[in-house]
JSON list of C-alpha atoms in Angstrom, two decimals:
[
{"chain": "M", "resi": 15, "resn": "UNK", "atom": "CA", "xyz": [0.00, 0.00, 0.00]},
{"chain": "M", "resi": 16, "resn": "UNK", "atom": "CA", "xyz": [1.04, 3.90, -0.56]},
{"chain": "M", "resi": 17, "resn": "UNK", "atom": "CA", "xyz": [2.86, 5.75, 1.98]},
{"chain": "M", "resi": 18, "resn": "UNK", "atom": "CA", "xyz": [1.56, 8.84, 3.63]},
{"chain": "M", "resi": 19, "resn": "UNK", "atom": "CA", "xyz": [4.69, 10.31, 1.54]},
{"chain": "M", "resi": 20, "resn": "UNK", "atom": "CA", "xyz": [4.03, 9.12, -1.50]},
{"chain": "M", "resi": 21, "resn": "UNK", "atom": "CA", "xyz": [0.34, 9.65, -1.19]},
{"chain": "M", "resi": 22, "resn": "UNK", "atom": "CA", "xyz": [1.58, 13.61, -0.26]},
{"chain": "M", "resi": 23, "resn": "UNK", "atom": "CA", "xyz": [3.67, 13.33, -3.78]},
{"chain": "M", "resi": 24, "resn": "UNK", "atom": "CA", "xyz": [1.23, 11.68, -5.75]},
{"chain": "M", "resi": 25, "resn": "UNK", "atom": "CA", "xyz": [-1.12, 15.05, -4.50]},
{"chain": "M", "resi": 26, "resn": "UNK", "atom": "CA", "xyz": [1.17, 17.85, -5.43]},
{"chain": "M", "resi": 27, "resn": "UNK", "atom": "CA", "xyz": [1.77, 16.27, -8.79]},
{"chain": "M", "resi": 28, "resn": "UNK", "atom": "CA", "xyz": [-2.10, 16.60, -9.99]},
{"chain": "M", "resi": 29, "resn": "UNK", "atom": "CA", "xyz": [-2.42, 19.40, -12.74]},
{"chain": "M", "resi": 30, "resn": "UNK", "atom": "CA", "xyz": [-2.88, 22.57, -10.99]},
{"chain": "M", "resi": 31, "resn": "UNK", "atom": "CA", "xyz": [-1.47, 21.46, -7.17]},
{"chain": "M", "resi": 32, "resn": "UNK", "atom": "CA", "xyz": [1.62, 23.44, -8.33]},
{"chain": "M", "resi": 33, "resn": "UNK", "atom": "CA", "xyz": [-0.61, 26.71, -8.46]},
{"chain": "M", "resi": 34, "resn": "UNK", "atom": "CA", "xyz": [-2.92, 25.79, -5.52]},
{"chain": "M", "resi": 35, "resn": "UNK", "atom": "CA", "xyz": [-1.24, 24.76, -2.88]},
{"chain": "M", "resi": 36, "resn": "UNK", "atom": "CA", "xyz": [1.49, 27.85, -2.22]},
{"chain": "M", "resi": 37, "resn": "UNK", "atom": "CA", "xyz": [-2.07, 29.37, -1.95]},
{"chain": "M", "resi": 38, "resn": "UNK", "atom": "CA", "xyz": [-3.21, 27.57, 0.97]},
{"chain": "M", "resi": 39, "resn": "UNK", "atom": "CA", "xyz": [-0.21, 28.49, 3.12]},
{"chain": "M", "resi": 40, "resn": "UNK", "atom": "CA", "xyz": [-1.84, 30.80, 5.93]},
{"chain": "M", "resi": 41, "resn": "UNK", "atom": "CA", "xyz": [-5.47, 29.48, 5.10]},
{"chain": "M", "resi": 42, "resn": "UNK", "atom": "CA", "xyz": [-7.88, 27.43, 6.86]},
{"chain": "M", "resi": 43, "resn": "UNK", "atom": "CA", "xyz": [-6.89, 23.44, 7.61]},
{"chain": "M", "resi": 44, "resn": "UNK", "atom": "CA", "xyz": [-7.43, 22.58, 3.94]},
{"chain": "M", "resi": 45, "resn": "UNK", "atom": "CA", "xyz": [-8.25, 18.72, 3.07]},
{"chain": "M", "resi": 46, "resn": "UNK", "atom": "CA", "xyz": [-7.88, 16.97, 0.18]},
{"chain": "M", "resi": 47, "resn": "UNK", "atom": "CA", "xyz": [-10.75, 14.91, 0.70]},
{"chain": "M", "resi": 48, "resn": "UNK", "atom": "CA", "xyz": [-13.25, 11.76, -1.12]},
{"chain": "M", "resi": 49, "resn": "UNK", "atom": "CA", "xyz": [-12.63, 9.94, -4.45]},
{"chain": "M", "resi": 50, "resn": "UNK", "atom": "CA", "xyz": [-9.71, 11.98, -5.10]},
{"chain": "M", "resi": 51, "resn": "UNK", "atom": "CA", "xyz": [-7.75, 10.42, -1.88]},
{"chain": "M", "resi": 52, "resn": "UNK", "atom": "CA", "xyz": [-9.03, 7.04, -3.04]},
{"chain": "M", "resi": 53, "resn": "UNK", "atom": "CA", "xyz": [-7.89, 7.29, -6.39]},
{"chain": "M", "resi": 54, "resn": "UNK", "atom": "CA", "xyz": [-4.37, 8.45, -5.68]},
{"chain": "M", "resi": 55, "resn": "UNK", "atom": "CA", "xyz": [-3.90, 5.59, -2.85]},
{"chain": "M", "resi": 56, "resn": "UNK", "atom": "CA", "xyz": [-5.01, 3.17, -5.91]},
{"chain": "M", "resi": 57, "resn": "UNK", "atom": "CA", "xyz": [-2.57, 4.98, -8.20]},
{"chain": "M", "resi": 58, "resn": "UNK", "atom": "CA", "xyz": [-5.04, 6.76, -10.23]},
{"chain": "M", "resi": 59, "resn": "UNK", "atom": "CA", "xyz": [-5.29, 10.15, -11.29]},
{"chain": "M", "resi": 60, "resn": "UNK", "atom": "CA", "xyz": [-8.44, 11.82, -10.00]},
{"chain": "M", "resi": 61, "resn": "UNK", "atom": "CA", "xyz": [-11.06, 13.22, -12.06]},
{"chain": "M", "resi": 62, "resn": "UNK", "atom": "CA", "xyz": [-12.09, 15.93, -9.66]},
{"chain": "M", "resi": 63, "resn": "UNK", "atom": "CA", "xyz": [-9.98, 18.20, -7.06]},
{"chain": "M", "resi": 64, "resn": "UNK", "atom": "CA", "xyz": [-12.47, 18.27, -3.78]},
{"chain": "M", "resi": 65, "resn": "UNK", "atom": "CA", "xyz": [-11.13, 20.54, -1.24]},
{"chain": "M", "resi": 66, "resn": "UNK", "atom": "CA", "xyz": [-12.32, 20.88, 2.27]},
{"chain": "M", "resi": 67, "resn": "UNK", "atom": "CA", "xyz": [-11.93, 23.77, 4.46]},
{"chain": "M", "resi": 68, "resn": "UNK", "atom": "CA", "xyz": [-12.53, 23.88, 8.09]},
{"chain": "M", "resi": 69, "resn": "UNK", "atom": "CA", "xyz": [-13.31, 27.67, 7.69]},
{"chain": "M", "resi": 70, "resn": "UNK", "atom": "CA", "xyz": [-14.68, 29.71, 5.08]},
{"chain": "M", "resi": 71, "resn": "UNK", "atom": "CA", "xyz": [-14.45, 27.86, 1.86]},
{"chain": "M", "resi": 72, "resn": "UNK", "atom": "CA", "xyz": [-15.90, 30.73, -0.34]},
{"chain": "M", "resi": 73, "resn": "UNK", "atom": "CA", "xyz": [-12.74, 32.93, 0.70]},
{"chain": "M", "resi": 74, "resn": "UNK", "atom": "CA", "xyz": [-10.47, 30.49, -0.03]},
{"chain": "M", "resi": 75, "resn": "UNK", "atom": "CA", "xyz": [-11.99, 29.90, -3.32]},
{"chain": "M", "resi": 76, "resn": "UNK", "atom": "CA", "xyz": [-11.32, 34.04, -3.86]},
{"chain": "M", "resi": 77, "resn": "UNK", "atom": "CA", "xyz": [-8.25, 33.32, -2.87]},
{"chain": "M", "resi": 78, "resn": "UNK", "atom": "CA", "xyz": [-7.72, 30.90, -5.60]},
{"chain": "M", "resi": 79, "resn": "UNK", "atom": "CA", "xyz": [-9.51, 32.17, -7.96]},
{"chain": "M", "resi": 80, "resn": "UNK", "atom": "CA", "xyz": [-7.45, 35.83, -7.58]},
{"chain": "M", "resi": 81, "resn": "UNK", "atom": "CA", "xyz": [-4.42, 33.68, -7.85]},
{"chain": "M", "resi": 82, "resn": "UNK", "atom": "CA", "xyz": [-5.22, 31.42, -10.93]},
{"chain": "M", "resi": 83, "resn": "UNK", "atom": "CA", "xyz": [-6.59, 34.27, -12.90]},
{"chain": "M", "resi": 84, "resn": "UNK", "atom": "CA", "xyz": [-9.99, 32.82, -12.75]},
{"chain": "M", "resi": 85, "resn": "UNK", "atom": "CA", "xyz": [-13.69, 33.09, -11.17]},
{"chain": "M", "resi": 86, "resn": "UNK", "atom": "CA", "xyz": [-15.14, 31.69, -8.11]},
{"chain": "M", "resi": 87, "resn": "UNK", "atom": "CA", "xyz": [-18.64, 30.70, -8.00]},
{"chain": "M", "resi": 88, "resn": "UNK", "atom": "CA", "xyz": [-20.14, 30.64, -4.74]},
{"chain": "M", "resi": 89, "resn": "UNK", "atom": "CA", "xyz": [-23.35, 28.42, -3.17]},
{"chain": "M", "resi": 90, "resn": "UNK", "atom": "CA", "xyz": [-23.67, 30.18, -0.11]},
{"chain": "M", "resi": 91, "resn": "UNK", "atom": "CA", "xyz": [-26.34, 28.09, 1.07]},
{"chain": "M", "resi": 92, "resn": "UNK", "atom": "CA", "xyz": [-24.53, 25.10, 1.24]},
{"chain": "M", "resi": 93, "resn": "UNK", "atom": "CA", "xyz": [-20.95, 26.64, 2.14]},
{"chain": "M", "resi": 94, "resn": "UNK", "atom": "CA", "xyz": [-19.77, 25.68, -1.00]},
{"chain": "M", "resi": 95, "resn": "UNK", "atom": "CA", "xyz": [-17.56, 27.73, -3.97]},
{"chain": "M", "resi": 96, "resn": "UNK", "atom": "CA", "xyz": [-15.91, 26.28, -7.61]},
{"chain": "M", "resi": 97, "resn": "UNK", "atom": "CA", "xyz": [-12.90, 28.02, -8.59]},
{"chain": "M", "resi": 98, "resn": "UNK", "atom": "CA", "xyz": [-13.09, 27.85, -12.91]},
{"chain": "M", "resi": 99, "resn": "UNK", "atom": "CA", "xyz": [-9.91, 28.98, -14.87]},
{"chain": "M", "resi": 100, "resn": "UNK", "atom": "CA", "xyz": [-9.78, 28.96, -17.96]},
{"chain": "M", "resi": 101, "resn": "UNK", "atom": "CA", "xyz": [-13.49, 28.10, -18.80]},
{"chain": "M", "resi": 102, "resn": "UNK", "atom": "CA", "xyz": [-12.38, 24.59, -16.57]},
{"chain": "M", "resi": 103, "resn": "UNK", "atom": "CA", "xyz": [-13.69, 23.95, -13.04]},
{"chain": "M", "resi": 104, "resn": "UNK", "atom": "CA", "xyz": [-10.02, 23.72, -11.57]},
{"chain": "M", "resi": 105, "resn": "UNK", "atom": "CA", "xyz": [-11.27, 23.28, -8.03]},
{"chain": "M", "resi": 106, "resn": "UNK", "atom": "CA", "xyz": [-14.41, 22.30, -5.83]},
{"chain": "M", "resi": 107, "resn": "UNK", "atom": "CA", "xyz": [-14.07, 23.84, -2.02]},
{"chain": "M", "resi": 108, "resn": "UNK", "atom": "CA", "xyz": [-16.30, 22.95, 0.57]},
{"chain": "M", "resi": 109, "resn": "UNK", "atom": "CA", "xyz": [-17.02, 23.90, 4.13]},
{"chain": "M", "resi": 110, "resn": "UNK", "atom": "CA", "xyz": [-16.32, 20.86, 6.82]},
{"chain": "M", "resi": 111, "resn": "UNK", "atom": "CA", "xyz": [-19.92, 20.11, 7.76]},
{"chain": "M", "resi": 112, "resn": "UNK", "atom": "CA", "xyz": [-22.90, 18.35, 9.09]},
{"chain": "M", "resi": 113, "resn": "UNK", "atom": "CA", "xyz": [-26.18, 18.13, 7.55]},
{"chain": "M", "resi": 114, "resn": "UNK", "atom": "CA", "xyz": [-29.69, 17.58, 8.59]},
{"chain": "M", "resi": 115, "resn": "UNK", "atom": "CA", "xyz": [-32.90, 17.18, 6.55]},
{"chain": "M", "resi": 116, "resn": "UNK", "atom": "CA", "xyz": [-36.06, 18.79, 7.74]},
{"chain": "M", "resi": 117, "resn": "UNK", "atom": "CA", "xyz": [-37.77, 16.06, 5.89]},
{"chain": "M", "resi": 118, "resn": "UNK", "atom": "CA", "xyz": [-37.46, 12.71, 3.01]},
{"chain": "M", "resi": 119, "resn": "UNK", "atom": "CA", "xyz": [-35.82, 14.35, -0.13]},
{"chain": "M", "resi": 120, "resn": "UNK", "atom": "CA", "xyz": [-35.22, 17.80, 1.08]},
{"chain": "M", "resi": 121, "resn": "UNK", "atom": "CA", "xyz": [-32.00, 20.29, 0.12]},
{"chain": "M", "resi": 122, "resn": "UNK", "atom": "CA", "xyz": [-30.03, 19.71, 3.30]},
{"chain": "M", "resi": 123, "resn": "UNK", "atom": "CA", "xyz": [-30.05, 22.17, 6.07]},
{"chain": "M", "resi": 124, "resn": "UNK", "atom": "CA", "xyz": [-25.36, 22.68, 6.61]},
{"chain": "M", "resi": 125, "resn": "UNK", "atom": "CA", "xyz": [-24.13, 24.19, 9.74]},
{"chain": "M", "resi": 126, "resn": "UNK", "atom": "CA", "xyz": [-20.20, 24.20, 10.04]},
{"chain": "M", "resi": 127, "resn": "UNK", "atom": "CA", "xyz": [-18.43, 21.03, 12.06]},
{"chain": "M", "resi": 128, "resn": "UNK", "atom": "CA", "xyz": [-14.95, 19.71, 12.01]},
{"chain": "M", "resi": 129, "resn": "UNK", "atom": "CA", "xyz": [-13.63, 17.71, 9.72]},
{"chain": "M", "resi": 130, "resn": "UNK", "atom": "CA", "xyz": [-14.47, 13.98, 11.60]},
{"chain": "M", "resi": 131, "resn": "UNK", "atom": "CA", "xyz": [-17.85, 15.13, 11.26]},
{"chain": "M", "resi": 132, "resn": "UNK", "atom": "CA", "xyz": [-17.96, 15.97, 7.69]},
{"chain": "M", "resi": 133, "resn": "UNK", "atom": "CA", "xyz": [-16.11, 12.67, 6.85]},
{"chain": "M", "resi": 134, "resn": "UNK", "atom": "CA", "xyz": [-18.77, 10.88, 8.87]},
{"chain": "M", "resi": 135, "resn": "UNK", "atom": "CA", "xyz": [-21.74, 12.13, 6.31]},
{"chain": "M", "resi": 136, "resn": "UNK", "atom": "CA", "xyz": [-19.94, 10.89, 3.47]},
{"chain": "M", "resi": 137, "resn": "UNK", "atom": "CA", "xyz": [-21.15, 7.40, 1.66]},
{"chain": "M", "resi": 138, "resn": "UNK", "atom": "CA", "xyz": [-18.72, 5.07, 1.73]},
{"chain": "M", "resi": 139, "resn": "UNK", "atom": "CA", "xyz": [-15.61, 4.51, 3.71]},
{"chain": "M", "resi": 140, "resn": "UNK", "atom": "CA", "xyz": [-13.65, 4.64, 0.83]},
{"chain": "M", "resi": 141, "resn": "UNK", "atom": "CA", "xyz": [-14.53, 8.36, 0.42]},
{"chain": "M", "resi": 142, "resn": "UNK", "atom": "CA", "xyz": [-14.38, 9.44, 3.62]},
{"chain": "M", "resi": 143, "resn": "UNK", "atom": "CA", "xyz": [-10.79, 9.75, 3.93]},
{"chain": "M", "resi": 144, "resn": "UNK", "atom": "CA", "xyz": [-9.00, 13.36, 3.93]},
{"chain": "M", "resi": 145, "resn": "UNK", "atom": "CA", "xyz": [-4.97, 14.31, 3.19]},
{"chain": "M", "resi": 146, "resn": "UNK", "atom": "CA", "xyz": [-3.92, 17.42, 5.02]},
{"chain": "M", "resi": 147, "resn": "UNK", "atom": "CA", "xyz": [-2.35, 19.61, 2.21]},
{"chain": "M", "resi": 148, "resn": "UNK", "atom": "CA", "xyz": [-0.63, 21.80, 4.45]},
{"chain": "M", "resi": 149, "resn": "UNK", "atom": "CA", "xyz": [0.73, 19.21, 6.95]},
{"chain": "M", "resi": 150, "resn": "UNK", "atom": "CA", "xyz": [1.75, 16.80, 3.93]},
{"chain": "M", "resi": 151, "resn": "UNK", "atom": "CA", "xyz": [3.41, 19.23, 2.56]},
{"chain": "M", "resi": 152, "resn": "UNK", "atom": "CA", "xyz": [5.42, 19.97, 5.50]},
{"chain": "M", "resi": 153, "resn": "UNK", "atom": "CA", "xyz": [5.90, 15.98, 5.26]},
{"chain": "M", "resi": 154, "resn": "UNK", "atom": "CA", "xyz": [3.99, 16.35, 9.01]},
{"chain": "M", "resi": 155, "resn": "UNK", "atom": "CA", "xyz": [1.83, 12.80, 7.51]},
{"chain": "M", "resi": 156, "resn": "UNK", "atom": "CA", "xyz": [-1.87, 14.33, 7.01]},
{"chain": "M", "resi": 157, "resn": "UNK", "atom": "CA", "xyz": [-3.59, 11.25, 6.09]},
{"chain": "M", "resi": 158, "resn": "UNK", "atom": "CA", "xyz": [-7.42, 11.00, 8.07]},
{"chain": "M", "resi": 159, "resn": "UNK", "atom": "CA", "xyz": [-8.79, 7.96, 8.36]},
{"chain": "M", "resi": 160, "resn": "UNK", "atom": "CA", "xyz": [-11.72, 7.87, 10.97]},
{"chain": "M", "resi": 161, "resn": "UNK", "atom": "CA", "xyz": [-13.68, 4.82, 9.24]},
{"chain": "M", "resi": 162, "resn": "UNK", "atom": "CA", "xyz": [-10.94, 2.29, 7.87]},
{"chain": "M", "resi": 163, "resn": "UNK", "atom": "CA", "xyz": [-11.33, 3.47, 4.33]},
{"chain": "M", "resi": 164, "resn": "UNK", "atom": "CA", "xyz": [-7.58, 2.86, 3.34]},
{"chain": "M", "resi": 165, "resn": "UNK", "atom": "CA", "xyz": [-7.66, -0.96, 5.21]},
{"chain": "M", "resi": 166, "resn": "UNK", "atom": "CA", "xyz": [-11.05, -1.34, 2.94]},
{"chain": "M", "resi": 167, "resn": "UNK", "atom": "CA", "xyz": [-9.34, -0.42, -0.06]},
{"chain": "M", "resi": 168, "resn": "UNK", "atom": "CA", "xyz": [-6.81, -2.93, 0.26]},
{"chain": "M", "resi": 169, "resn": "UNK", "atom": "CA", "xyz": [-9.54, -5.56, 1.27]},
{"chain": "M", "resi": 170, "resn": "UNK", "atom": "CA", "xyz": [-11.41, -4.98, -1.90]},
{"chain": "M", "resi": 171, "resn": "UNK", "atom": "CA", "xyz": [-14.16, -3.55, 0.23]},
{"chain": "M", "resi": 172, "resn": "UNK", "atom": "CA", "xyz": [-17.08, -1.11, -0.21]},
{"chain": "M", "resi": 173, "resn": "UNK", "atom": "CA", "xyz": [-18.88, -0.05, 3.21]},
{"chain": "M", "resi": 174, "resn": "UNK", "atom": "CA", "xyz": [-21.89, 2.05, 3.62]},
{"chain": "M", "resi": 175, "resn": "UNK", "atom": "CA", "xyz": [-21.28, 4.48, 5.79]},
{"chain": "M", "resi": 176, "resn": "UNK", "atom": "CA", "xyz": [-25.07, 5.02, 6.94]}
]
């Protein structure tokens, strides 16, 4: 299995990391979070950068946005912001949360909550693992793991979360 070091590497090396990451110095805890983690431990190259942000997600998606040349679209409602450059959604940014739903098939009602929490909504343990992008960098580790998604991976396993 991966490394926490070469699972840091395998992150800065994704098209655009080089741009977005000296960005995130002095920001919010910033998480590399879902399918993207899972495809890089299997040695794939994700199809979408997810980014969460125990903060405020729509400032860091200015942030990025100022710095890429690009927009950031906001969905205040849900804490939510894409950063597009170049007509190409570079980034998704996302609020660590916890949801509630006033009733079957409602929008969800968000309200901040650390990141444990908003890995804890997720659907499968498999995508409910987060890399630290600023402690990884550092080479501090950064890998979160609450619900055994990386021993599931190996095991060939898919687990409902809820």
């Amino acid at each position: 299995m991966v490394t926490e070091s070469e699972l840091a590497e395998r992150a800065w090396a994704l098209p655009g990391m080089e741009a977005i990451l000296p960005v995130l110095e002095g920001a919010p805890p910033c998480f590399l979070v879902g399918g993207a983690v899972r495809d890089l431990l299997l040695g794939r190259e994700p199809t979408d950068i997810d980014i969460a942000v125990e903060g405020d997600a729509e400032a860091v998606a200015a942030r990025l946005a100022d710095a890429l040349g690009g927009e950031a679209i906001a969905h205040e409602r849900f804490g939510t912001a894409t950063v597009v450059a170049g007509g190409v959604d570079v980034v998704n940014l996302a609020r660590t949360r916890r949801e509630s739903y006033a009733e079957p098939g409602a929008l969800p009602d968000v309200e901040p909550a650390a990141l444990v929490e908003d890995l804890a909504r997720r659907d499968f343990t498999v995508n409910a693992m987060a890399l630290d992008l600023v402690a990884a960098r550092a080479g501090e580790g950064g890998l979160a793991d609450p619900h055994g998604g990386r021993r599931d991976l190996g095991d060939g396993l898919i687990r409902v979360l809820h």
